[in-house]
Coordinates of C-alpha atoms in Angstrom, one line a residue:
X1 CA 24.6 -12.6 26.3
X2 CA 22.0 -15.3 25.9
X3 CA 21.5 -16.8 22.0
X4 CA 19.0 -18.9 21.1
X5 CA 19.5 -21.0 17.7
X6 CA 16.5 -22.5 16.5
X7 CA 17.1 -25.6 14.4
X8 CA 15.1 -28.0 12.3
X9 CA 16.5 -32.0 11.7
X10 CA 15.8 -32.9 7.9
X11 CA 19.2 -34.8 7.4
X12 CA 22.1 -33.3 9.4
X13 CA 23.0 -30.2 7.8
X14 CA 21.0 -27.4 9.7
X15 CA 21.8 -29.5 13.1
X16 CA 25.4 -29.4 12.1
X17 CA 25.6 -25.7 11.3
X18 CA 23.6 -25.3 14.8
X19 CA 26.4 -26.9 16.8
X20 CA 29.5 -24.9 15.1
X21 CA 27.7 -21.5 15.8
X22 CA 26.8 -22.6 19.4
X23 CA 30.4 -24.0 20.4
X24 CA 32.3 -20.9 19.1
X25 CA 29.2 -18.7 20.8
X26 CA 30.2 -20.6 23.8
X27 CA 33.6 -20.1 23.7
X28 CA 32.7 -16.5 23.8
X29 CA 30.8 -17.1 26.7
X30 CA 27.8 -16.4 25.6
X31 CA 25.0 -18.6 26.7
X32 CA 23.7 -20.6 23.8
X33 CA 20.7 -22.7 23.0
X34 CA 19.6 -24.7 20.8
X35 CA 16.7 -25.7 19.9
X36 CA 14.7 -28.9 17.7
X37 CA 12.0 -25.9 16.7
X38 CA 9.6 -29.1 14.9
X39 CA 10.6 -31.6 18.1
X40 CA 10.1 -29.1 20.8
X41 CA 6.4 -28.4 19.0
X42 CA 5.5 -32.3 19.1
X43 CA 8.1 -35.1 18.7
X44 CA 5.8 -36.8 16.7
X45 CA 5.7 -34.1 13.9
X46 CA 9.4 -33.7 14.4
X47 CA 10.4 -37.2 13.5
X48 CA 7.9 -36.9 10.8
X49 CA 9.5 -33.9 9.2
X50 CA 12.9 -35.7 9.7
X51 CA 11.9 -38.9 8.0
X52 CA 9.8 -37.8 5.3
X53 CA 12.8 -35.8 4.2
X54 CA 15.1 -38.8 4.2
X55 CA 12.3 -40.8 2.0
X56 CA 11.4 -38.4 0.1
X57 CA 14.9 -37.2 -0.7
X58 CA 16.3 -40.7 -1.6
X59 CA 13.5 -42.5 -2.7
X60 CA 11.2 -40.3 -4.1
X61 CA 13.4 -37.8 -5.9
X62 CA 11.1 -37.0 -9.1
X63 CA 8.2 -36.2 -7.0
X64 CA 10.6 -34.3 -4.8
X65 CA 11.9 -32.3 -7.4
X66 CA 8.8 -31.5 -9.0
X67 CA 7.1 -29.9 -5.3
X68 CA 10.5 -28.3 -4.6
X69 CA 9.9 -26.5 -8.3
X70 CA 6.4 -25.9 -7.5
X71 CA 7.7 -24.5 -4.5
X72 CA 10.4 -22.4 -6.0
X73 CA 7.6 -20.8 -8.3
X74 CA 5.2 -19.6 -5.6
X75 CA 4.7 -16.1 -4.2
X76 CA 4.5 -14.8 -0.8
X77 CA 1.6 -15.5 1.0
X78 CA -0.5 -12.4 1.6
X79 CA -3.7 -14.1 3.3
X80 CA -3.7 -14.0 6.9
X81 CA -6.7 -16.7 7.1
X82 CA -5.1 -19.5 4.8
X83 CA -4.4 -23.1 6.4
X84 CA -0.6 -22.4 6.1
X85 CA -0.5 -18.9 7.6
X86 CA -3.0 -20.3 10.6
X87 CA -0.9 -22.9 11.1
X88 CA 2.7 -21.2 11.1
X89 CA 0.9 -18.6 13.3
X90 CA 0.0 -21.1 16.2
X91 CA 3.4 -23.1 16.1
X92 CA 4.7 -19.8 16.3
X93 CA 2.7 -18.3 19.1
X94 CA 4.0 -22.0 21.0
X95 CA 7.4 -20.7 20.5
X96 CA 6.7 -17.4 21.7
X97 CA 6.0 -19.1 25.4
X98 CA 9.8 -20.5 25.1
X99 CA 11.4 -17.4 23.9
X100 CA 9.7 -15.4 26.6
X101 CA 10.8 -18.3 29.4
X102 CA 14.5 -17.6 27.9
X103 CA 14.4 -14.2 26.9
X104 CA 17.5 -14.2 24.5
X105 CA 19.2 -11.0 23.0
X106 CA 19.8 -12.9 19.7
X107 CA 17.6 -15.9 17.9
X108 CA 19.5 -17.6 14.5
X109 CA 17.4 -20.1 12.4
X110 CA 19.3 -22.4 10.6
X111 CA 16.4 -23.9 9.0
X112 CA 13.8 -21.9 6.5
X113 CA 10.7 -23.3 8.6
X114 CA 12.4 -22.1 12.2
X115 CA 12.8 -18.1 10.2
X116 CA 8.9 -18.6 9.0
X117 CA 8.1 -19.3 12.5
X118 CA 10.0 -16.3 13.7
X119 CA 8.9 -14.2 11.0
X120 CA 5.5 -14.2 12.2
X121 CA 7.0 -12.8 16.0
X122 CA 8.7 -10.6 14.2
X123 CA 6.2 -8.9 12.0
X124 CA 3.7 -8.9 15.0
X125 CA 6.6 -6.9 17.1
X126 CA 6.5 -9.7 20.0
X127 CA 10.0 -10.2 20.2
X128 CA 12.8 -7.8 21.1
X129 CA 15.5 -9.9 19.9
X130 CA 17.7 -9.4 17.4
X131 CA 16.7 -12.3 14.5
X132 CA 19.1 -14.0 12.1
X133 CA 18.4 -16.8 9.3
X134 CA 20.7 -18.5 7.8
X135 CA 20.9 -20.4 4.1
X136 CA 22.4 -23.4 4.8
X137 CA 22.4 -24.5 0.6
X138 CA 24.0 -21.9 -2.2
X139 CA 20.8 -21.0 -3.3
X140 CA 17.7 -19.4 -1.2
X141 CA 15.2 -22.2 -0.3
X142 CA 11.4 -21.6 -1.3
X143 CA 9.6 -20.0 1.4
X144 CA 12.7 -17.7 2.7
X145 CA 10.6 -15.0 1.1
X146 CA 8.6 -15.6 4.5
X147 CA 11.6 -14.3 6.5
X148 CA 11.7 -11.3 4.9
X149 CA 11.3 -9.4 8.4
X150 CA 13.9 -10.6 10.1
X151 CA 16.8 -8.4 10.9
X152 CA 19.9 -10.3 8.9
X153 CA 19.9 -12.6 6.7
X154 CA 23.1 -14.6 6.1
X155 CA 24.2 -16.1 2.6
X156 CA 26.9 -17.8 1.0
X157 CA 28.8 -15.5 -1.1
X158 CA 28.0 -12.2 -2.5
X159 CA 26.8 -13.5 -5.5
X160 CA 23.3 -14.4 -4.0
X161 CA 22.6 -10.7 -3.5
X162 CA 20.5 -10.2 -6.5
X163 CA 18.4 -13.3 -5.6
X164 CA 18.1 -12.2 -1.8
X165 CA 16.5 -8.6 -3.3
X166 CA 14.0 -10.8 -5.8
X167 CA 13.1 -12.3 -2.7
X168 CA 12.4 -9.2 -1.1
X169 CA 15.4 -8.9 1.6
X170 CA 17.0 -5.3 1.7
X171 CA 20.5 -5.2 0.6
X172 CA 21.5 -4.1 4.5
X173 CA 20.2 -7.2 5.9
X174 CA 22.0 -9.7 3.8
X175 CA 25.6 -10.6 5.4
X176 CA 28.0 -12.7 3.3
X177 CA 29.5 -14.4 5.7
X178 CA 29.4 -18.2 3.7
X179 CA 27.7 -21.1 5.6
X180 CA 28.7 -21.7 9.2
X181 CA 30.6 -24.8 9.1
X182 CA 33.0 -26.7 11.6
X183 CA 36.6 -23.9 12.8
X184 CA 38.7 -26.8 12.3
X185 CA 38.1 -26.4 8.1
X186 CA 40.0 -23.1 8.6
X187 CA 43.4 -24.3 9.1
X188 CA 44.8 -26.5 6.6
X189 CA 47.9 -28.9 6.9
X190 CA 50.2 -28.6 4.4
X191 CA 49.4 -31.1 1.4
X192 CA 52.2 -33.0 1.2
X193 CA 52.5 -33.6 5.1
X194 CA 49.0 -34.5 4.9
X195 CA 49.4 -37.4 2.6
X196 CA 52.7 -38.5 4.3
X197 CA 50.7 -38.5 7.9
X198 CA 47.8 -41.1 6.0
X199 CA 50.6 -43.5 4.3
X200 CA 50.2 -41.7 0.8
X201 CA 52.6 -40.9 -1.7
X202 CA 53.2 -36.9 -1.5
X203 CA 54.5 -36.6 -4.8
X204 CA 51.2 -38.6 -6.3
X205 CA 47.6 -36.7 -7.0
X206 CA 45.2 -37.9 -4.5
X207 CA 41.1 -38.0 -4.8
X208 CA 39.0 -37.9 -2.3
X209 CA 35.6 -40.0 -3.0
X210 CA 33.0 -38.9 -0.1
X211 CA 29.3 -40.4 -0.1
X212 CA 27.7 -38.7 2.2
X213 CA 27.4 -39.6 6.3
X214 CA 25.0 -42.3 5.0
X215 CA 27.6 -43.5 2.1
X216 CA 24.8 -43.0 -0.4
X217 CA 25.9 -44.8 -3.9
X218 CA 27.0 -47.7 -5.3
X219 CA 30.5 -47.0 -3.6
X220 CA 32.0 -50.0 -4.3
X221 CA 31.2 -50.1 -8.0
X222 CA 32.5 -46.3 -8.6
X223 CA 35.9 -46.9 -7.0
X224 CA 35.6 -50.2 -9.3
X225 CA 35.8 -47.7 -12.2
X226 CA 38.1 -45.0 -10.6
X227 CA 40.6 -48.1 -10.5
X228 CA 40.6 -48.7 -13.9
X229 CA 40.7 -45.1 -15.4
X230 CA 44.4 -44.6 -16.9
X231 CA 47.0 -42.5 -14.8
X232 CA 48.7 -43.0 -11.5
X233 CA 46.7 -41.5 -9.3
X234 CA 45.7 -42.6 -5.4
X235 CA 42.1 -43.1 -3.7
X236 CA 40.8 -42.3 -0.7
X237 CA 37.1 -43.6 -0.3
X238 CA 35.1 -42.5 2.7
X239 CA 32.0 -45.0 3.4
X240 CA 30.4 -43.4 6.2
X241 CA 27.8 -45.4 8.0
X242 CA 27.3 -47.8 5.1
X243 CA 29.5 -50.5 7.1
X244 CA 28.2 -52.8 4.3
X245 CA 30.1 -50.8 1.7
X246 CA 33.6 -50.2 3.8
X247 CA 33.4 -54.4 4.3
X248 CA 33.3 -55.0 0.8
X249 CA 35.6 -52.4 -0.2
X250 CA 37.9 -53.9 2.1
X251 CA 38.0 -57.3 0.6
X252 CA 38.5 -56.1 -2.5
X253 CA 41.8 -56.2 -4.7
X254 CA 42.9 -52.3 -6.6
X255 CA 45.6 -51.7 -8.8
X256 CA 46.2 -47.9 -7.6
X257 CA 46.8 -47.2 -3.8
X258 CA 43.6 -46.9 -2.2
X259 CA 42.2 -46.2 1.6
X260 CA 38.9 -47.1 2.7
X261 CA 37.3 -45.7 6.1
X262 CA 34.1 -45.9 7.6
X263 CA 32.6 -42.7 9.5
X264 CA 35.4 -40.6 10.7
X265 CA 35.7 -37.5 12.5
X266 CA 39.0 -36.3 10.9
X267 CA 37.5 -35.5 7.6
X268 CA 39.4 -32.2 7.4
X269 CA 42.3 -34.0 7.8
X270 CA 41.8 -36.0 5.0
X271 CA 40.7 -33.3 2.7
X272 CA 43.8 -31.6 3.3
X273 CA 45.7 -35.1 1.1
X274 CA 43.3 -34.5 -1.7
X275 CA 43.9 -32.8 -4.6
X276 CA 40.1 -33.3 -5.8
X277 CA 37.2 -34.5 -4.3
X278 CA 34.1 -36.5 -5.6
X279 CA 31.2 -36.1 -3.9
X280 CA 27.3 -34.7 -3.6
X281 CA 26.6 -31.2 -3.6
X282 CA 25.5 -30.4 0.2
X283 CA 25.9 -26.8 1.3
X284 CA 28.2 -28.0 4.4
X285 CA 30.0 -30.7 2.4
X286 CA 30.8 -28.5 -0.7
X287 CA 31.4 -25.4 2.1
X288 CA 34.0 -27.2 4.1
X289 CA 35.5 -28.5 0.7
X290 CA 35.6 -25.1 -0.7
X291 CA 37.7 -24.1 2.7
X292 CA 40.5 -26.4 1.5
X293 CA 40.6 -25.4 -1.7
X294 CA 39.4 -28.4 -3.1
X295 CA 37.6 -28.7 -7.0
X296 CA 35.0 -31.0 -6.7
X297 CA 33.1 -33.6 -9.1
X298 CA 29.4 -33.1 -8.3
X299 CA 27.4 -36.7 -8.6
X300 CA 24.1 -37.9 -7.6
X301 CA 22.7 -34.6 -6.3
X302 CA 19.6 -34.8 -4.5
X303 CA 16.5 -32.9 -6.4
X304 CA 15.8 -29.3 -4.8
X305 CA 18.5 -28.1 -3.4
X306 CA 21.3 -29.9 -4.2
X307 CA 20.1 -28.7 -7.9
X308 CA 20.6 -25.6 -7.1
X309 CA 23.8 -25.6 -5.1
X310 CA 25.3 -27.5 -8.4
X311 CA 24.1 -25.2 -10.6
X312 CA 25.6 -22.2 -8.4
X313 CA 29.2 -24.0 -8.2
X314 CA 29.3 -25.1 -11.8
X315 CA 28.4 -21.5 -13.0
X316 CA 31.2 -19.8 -10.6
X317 CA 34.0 -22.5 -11.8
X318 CA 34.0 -24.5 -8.6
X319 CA 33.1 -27.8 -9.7
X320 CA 32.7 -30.1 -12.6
X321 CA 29.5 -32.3 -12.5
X322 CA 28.8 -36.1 -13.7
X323 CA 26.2 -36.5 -16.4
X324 CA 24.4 -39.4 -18.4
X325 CA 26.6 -37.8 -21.2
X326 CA 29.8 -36.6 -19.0
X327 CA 31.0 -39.8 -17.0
X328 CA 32.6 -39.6 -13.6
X329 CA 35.7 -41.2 -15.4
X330 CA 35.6 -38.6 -18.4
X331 CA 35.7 -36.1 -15.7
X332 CA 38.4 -38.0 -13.3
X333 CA 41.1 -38.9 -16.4
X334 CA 40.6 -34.6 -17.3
X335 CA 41.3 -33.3 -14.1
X336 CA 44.4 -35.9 -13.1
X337 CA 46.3 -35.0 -15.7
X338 CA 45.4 -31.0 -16.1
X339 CA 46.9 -29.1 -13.9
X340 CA 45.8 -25.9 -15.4
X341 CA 42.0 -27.2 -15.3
X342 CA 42.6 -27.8 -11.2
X343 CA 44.4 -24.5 -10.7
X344 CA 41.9 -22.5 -12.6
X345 CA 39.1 -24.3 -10.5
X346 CA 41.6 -23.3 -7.5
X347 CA 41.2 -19.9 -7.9
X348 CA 37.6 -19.8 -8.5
X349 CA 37.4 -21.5 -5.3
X350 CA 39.2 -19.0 -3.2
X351 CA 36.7 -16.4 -4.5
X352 CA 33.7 -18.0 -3.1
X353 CA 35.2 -19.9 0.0
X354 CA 35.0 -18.8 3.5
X355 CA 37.0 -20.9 5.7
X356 CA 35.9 -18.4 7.9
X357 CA 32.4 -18.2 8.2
X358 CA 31.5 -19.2 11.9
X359 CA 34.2 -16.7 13.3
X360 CA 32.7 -14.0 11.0
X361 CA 29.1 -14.8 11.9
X362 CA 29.9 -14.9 15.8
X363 CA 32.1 -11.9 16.0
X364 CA 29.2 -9.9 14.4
X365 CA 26.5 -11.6 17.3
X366 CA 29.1 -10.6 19.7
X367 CA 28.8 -7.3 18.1
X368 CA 25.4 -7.1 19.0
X369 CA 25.5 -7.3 22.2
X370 CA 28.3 -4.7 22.8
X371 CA 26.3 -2.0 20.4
X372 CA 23.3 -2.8 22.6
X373 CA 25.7 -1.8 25.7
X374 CA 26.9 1.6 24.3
X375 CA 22.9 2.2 23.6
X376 CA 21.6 1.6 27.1

């Protein structure tokens, strides 16, 4: 079975949800591609896309928010001859020469652009393959109502259905499988072992304060303030790549326990010692957090999308969320020292989460390709 998965690098999100489907794929034995959609078209306007997310996203985030509005309040496009249709047609009809070369039975798009692309194959009947796009955020991005023809569609939870019909996607192409995300956040250590493994004190409630893969934040002034918030609680603080921030966290003096790490690879691990995590709303972070059972304290979303994926966990009980009025140590001092608030938030959790969601996806893929047997 050959499956092509067609991603798009804006941060590391689609990229990362593009790698968990292709290595369980593979241990399938299927054979699996994947593919920079933007990068293969021109590296040039690949980094560009890549990059002007990044600014835009962390510098820009009020004009950001207002096109990502704009966005959201569009409607389909229905003329053939506008600058945005000719243009998705021709990157599209450069695709169509790779996808032909390759001739897969399956194509997934991780990214909205890669589905728009594949869309237009789709609706002009020049592929054969079976198509699947895939939300990679709790809410559907703008321009998903451009995918509308291809054959699945796969979403978060089952409470996006009524937005996928607004969209126009018929009810049999949605699948609610949750967002791909790494196997290892399926299996959980047991709590207590997994603070006794890290140096921790099992019998103490521990949070988890994660900034991102880029350590986005003032880190070192919020664990300044986690510190000082009454109750005996520990820390563990996860940097990233911001080796600034893990070198002056590391010279500084707390009075509660506290661990500070740079970029690791074991951040399941460490989720598994937490009893809350702090941390911005990205559909992977807040996906693999949801796995563990884990309430979060949404802060510093980015504009767009992480809007929406805060307003979709704070309306299904899944999170709490910082505010110019609501302080992160408001929020912090509530949840140490409720435990009904954090087993409430538990159990809205294990409604939504799918620790799941990359064997669920695959094992339908596989599916495919053994229906497609009985046919011929």
């Amino acid at each position: 079975m050959k499956v092509l998965i067609l991603s798009v690098t804006a941060g590391q999100g689609h990229n990362s949800t593009a790698k968990a489907i292709s290595d369980y794929l593979t241990g399938y034995g299927a054979d699996v591609r994947v593919l920079d959609t933007m990068r293969y078209i021109n590296r040039l306007l690949g980094k560009t896309v890549d990059l002007g997310y990044l600014f835009v996203s962390s510098r820009a985030k009020l004009a950001y928010k207002g096109a990502y509005r704009l966005a959201e309040m569009r409607k389909k496009t229905t003329m053939d001859t506008s600058p945005g249709a000719l243009t998705i047609k021709f990157i599209a009809s450069k695709l169509q020469k790779y996808i032909s070369a390759y001739n897969p039975d399956v194509i997934i798009c991780t990214h909205v652009f890669a589905g728009m692309f594949i869309n237009v194959l789709k609706e002009s009947e020049k592929l054969k393959a079976k198509t699947i796009g895939i939300l990679t955020d709790f809410a559907f991005h703008p321009y998903w109502e451009e995918g509308d023809n291809l054959d699945y569609i796969v979403v978060p939870s089952e409470n996006l259905y009524f937005k996928a019909c607004q969209k126009g996607f018929d009810k049999s192409q949605i699948l609610p499988f949750g967002i791909p995300i790494n196997p290892k956040f399926e299996y959980s250590m047991p709590k207590d072992a997994a603070k006794r493994h890290f140096g921790l004190d099992s019998d103490k409630k521990t949070l988890l304060l994660m900034g991102g893969s880029m350590g986005y934040g003032n880190i070192a002034k919020t664990l300044k303030k986690l510190d000082d918030i009454e109750g005996d609680f520990q820390i563990i603080n996860i940097c990233g790549n911001n080796k600034r921030s893990k070198k002056t966290i590391d010279e500084m003096i707390f009075k509660k326990k506290v661990l500070n790490f740079g970029f690791v690879d074991y951040v399941d691990e460490l989720m598994d010692a937490a009893d809350v995590i702090v941390t911005k709303p990205g559909g992977l972070t807040s996906s693999e957090a949801m796995a563990k059972g884990l309430p979060m304290v949404i802060v510093n979303p980015i504009p767009g999308q992480e809007d929406r994926n805060t307003e979709f966990l704070l309306n299904n009980g899944c999170a709490m969320a910082v505010s110019p009025t609501y302080e992160l140590e408001e929020i912090i001092y509530t949840l140490m020292n409720n435990e009904k608030r954090l087993e409430i938030m538990r159990e809205s959790i294990a409604d939504i989460a799918r620790p799941d969601s990359t064997k669920r996806l695959c094992n339908f893929v596989m599916g495919i390709e053994k229906k497609k047997s009985l046919v011929n």
